[in-house]
XYZ file of C-alpha atoms in Angstrom:
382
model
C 101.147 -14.248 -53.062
C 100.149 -17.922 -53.518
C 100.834 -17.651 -57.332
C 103.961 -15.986 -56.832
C 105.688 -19.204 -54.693
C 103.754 -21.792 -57.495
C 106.024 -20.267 -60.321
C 109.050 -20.173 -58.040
C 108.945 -23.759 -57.239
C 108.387 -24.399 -61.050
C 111.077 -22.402 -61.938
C 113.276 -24.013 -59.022
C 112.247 -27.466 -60.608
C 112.790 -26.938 -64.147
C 116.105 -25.616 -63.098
C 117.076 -28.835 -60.942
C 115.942 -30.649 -64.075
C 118.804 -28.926 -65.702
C 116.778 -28.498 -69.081
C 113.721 -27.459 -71.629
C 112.805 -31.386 -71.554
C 111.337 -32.156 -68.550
C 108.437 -29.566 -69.618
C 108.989 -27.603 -73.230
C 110.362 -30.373 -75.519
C 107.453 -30.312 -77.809
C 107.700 -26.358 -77.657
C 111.003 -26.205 -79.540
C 111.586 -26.396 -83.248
C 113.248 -23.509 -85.697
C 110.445 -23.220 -88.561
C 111.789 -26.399 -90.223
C 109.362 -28.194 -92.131
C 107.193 -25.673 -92.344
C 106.427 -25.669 -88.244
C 106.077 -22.958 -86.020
C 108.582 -21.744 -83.609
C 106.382 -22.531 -80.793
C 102.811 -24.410 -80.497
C 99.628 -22.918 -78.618
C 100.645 -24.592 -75.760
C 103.685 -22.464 -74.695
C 101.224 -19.772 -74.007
C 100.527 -21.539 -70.922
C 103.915 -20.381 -69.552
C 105.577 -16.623 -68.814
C 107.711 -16.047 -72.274
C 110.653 -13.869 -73.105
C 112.610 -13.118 -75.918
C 116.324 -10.999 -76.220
C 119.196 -10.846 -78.949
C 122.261 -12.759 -78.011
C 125.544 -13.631 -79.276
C 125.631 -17.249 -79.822
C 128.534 -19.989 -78.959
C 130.305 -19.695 -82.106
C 129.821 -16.100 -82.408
C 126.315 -15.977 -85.092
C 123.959 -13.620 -83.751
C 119.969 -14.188 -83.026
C 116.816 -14.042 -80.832
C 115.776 -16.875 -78.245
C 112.939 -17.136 -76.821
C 112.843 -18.489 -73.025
C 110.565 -19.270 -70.225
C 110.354 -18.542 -67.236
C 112.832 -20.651 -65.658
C 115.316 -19.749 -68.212
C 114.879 -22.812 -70.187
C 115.142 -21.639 -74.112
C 112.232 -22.750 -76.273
C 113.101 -21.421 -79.414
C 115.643 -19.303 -81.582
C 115.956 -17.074 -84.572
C 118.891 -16.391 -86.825
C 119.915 -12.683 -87.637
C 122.317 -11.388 -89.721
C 123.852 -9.291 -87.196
C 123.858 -8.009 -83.696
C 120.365 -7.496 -82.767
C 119.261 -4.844 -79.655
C 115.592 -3.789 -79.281
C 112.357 -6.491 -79.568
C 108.540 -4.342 -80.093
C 106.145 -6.580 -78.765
C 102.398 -6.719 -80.385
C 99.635 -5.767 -78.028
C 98.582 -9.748 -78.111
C 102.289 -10.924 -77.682
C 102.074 -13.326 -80.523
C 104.416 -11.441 -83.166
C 107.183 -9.571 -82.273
C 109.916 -7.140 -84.442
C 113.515 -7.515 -83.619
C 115.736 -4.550 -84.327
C 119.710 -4.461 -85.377
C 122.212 -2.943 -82.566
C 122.858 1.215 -84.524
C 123.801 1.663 -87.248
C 122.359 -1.791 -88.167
C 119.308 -1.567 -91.352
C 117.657 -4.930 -90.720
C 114.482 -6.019 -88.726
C 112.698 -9.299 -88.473
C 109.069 -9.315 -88.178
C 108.470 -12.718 -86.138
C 105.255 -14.762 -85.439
C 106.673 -17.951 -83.931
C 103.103 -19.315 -83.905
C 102.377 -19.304 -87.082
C 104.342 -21.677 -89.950
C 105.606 -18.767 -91.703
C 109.127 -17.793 -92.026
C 109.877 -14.561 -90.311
C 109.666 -11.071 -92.464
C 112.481 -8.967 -92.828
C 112.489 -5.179 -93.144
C 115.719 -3.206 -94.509
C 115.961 0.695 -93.807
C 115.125 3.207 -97.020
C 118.469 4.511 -98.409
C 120.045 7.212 -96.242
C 118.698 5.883 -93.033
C 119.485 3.058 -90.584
C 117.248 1.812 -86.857
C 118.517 3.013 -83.674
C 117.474 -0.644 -82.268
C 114.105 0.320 -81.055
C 110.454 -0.128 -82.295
C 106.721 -0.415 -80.915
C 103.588 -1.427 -81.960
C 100.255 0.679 -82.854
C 97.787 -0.269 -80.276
C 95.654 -2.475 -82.588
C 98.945 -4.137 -84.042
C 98.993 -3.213 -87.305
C 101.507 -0.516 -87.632
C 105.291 -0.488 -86.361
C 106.916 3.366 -85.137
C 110.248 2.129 -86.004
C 113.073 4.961 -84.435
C 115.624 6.353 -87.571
C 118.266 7.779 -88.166
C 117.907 10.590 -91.377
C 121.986 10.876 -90.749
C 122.604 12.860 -93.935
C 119.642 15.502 -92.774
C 120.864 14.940 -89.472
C 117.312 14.498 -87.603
C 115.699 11.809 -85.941
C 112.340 10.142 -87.572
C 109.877 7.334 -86.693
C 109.152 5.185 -89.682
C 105.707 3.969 -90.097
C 105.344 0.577 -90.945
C 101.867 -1.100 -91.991
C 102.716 -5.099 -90.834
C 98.906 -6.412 -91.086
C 100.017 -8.242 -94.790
C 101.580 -10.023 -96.256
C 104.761 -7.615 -97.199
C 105.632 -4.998 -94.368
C 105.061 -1.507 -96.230
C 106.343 2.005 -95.309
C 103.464 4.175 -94.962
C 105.132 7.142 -93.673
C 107.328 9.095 -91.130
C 107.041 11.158 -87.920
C 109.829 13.602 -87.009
C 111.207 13.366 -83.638
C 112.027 16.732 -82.704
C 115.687 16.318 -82.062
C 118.553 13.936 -83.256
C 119.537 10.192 -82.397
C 116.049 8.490 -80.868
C 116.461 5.780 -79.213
C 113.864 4.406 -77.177
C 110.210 4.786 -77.635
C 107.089 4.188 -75.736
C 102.984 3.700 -76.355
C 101.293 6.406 -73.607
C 97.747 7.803 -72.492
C 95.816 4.980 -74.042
C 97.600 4.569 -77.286
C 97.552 8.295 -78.194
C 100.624 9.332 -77.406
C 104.385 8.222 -78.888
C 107.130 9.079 -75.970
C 110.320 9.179 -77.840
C 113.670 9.709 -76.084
C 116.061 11.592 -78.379
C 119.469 10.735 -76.948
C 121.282 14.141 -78.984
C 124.367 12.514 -80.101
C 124.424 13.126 -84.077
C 126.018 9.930 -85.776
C 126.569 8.414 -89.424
C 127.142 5.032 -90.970
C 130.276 6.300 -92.854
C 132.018 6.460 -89.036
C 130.251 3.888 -87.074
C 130.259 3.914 -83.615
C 131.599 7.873 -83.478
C 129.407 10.361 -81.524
C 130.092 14.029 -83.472
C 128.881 16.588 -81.527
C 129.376 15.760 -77.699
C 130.185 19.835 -77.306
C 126.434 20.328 -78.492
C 124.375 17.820 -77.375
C 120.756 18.373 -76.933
C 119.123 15.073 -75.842
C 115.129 15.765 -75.289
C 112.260 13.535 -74.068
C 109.157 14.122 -76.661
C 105.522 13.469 -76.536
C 103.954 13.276 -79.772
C 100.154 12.425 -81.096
C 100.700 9.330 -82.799
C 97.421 9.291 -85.396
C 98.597 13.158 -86.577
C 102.280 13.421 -85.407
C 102.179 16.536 -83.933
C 104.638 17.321 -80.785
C 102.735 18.125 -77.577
C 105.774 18.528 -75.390
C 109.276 18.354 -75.293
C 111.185 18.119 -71.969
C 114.997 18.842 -71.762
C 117.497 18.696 -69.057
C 119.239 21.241 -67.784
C 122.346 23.330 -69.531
C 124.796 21.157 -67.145
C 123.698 17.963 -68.382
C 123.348 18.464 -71.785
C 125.627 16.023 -71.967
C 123.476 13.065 -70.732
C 122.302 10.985 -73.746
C 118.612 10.272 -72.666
C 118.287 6.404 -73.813
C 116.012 3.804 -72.312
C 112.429 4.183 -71.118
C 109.450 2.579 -69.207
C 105.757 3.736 -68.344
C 105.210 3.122 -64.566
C 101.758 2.097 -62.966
C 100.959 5.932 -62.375
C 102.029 7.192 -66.063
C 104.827 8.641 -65.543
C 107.815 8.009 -67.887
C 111.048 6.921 -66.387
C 114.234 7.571 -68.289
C 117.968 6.552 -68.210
C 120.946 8.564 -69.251
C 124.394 7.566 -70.498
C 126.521 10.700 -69.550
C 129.181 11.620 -72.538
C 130.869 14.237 -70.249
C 133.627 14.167 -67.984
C 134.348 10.832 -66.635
C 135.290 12.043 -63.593
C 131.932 13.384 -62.681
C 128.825 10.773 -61.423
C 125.772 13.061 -62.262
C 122.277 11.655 -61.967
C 121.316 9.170 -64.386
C 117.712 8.252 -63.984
C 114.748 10.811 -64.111
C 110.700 10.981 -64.305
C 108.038 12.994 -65.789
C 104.996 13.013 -67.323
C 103.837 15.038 -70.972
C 102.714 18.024 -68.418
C 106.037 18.099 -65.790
C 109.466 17.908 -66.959
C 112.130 15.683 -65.398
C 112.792 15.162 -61.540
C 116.059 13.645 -61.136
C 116.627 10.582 -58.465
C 119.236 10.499 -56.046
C 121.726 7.546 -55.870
C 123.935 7.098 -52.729
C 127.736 8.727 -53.384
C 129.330 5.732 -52.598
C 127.160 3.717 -55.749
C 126.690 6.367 -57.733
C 130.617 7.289 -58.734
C 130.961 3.163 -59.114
C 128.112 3.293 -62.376
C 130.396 4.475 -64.824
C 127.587 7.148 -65.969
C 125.268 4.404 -67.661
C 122.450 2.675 -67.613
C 121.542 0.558 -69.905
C 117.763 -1.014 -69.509
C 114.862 0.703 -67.734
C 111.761 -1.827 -66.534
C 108.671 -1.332 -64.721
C 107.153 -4.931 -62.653
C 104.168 -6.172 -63.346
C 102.514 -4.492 -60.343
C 104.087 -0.973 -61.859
C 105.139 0.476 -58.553
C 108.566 -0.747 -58.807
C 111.102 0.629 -61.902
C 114.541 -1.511 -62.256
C 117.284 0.179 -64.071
C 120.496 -1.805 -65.133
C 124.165 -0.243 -64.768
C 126.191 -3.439 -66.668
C 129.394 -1.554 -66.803
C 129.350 -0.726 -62.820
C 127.673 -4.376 -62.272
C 124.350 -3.612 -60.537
C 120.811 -3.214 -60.977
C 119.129 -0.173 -59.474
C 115.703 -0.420 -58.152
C 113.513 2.698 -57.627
C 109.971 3.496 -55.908
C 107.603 4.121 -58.984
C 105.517 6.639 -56.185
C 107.876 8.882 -55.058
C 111.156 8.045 -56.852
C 113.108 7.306 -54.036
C 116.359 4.445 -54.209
C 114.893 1.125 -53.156
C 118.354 -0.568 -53.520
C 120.600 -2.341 -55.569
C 121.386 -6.182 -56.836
C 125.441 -6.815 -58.286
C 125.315 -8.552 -61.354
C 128.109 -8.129 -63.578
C 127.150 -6.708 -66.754
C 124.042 -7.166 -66.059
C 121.838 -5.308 -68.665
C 118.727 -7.207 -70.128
C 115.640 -7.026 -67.636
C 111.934 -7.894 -68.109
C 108.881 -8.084 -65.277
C 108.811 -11.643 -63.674
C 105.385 -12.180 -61.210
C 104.082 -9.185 -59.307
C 106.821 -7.991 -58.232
C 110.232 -9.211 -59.797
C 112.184 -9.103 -62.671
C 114.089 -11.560 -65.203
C 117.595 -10.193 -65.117
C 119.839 -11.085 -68.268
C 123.806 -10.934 -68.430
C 126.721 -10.690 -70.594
C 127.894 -13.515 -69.612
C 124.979 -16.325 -70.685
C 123.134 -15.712 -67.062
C 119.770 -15.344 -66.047
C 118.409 -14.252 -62.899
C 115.315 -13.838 -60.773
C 115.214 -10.930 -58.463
C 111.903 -11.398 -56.253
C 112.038 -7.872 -54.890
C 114.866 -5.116 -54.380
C 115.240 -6.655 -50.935
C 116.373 -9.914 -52.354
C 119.229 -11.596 -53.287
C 119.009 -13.106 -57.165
C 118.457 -16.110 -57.678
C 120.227 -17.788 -61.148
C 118.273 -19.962 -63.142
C 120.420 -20.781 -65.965
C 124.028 -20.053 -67.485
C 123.722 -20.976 -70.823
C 127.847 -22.049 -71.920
C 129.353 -19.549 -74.733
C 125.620 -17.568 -74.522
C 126.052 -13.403 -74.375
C 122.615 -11.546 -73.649
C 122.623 -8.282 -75.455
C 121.010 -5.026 -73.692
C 117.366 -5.810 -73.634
C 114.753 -8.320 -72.888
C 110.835 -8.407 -73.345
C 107.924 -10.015 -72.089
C 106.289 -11.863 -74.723
């Protein structure tokens, strides 16, 4: 665990320091005169990027180290929400928050200006995305609102102009999250069920009929090979967020749309061949969650999955092996979480701060508090 206590004490120093100078000052710059985001040298260093709201209220995408230190930041035209990650981590796509039609393809190494990508007519991005394993499509997650069915468009981002190739249905209605499995075979969608449409943003239309799925589908052919449902009494749980633990198992999150007065479980596992097994959080937590979770993350080690509750304030923390509750970190609305060392995680907030949790065991540790800042849901490793 030697390497583990070296990046602590860096991050612990570049946090004294109070700033990117002491080590990333000739990291920074915002493509002007024709630069790159960041040079080859940043690679040296753990890198994140997440959507945020900025100081005066403009929206965009920074780019941060491991200490918390920002390196770099991108401009969007709206609220952004999910970041696909190439398999080499040098480009990434940044999605708008539902019903939003813009993504930015980004390669802050290069001395290009990023691409952007607006949805076909009569669709919009549910704020998620990934990466074909070679890098050279995008499985961006639609929304087909006036067909009322959820699709995967198929992006080809290897030139110089991003070009839609195609679409995969999704078996079921408002995808959200999706996931590379099994090598690079298989897509893992997570279909939260709640029919929407841009004319009535923000409205969820069929709560009484919800049917939110988890599908498995062959990516090259886009065939389903399984669909896994809950049961009738929790229809109601929008299936949302997902991660692939060290095992291959797929770990889920749920926002329940039912009564509020119920806490039903909100996390779940299963694999393409076993449908979901539900965890169990302690009564006294459970009823404080608000039925939501917003982020789902696996550590680096994949033995460990971290799920964020922002609107009860904590950060759940589960056994990747046998699913059991591991504990729980308070962090008001805390959402945005990405795998920090072996065994931690970066934990982002609403409220400009950034965290290091070491282990479930551990109190946080903030890094930085950015003044004005406002991480949105989700955060990547670069």
């Amino acid at each position: 665990m030697a390497t583990d206590r070296v990046a602590i004490s860096r991050r612990a120093l570049l946090a004294g320091l109070g700033g990117i100078a002491a080590l990333s000052a000739g990291h920074f710059s915002a493509f002007a005169g024709g630069a790159a985001l960041l040079e080859e040298s940043a690679l040296d260093y753990p890198l994140f990027a997440s959507a945020r709201r900025e100081a005066d209220g403009s929206y965009g995408i920074a780019i941060i180290d491991d200490a918390g230190q920002e390196l770099a930041r991108v401009a969007l035209p709206g609220r952004g929400h999910g970041i696909a990650v190439s398999p080499d981590g040098r480009r990434f796509m940044a999605f708008a928050r539902r019903p939003g039609t813009f993504a930015l393809l980004i390669d802050p190494f290069e001395r290009t200006e990023p691409q952007v990508l607006t949805s076909i007519e009569g669709r919009h991005f549910y704020g998620h995305g990934c990466f074909s394993p070679d890098g050279r499509l995008v499985y961006a997650v639609e929304n087909d609102y006036d067909a009322v069915r959820g699709v995967l468009g198929v992006y080809d981002v290897s030139g110089r102009q991003i070009r839609r190739i195609g679409e995969i249905e999704t078996g079921g209605i408002g995808p959200h999250d999706i996931l590379l499995a099994e090598g690079g075979k298989v897509l893992v969608v997570a279909n939260g069920g709640i029919e929407t449409h841009p004319s009535r943003p923000r409205e969820k239309l069929n709560l009484d009929t919800m049917q939110p799925s988890v599908v498995f589908l062959d990516r090259e052919r886009g065939d389903l090979l399984a669909q896994h449902s809950l049961s009738q009494n929790l229809h109601q749980l929008s299936l949302r967020h997902m991660a692939l633990d060290g095992q291959g198992k797929v770990w889920v999150g749920g926002q329940f749309e039912g009564d509020k007065s119920l806490s039903p479980p909100l996390v779940a596992h299963m694999t393409r061949d076993s449908g979901p097994t539900l965890t169990e959080v302690p009564s006294a937590l459970a009823s404080g969650l608000q039925s939501y979770i917003g982020s789902v993350v696996v550590n680096a080690s994949g033995d460990v999955i971290a799920t964020s509750a922002p609107r009860g304030g904590q950060v759940l923390f589960w056994a990747a092996e046998t699913g059991a509750f591991l504990g729980a970190d308070q962090v008001v609305d805390g959402c945005g979480l990405a795998p920090l060392d072996a065994s931690g995680f970066l934990i982002s907030d609403g409220t400009g701060g950034l965290r290091y949790a070491e282990d479930p065991q551990s109190l946080p540790e903030i890094l930085a508090r950015p003044p004005g800042i406002s991480w949105d849901n989700h955060m990547v490793t670069l």
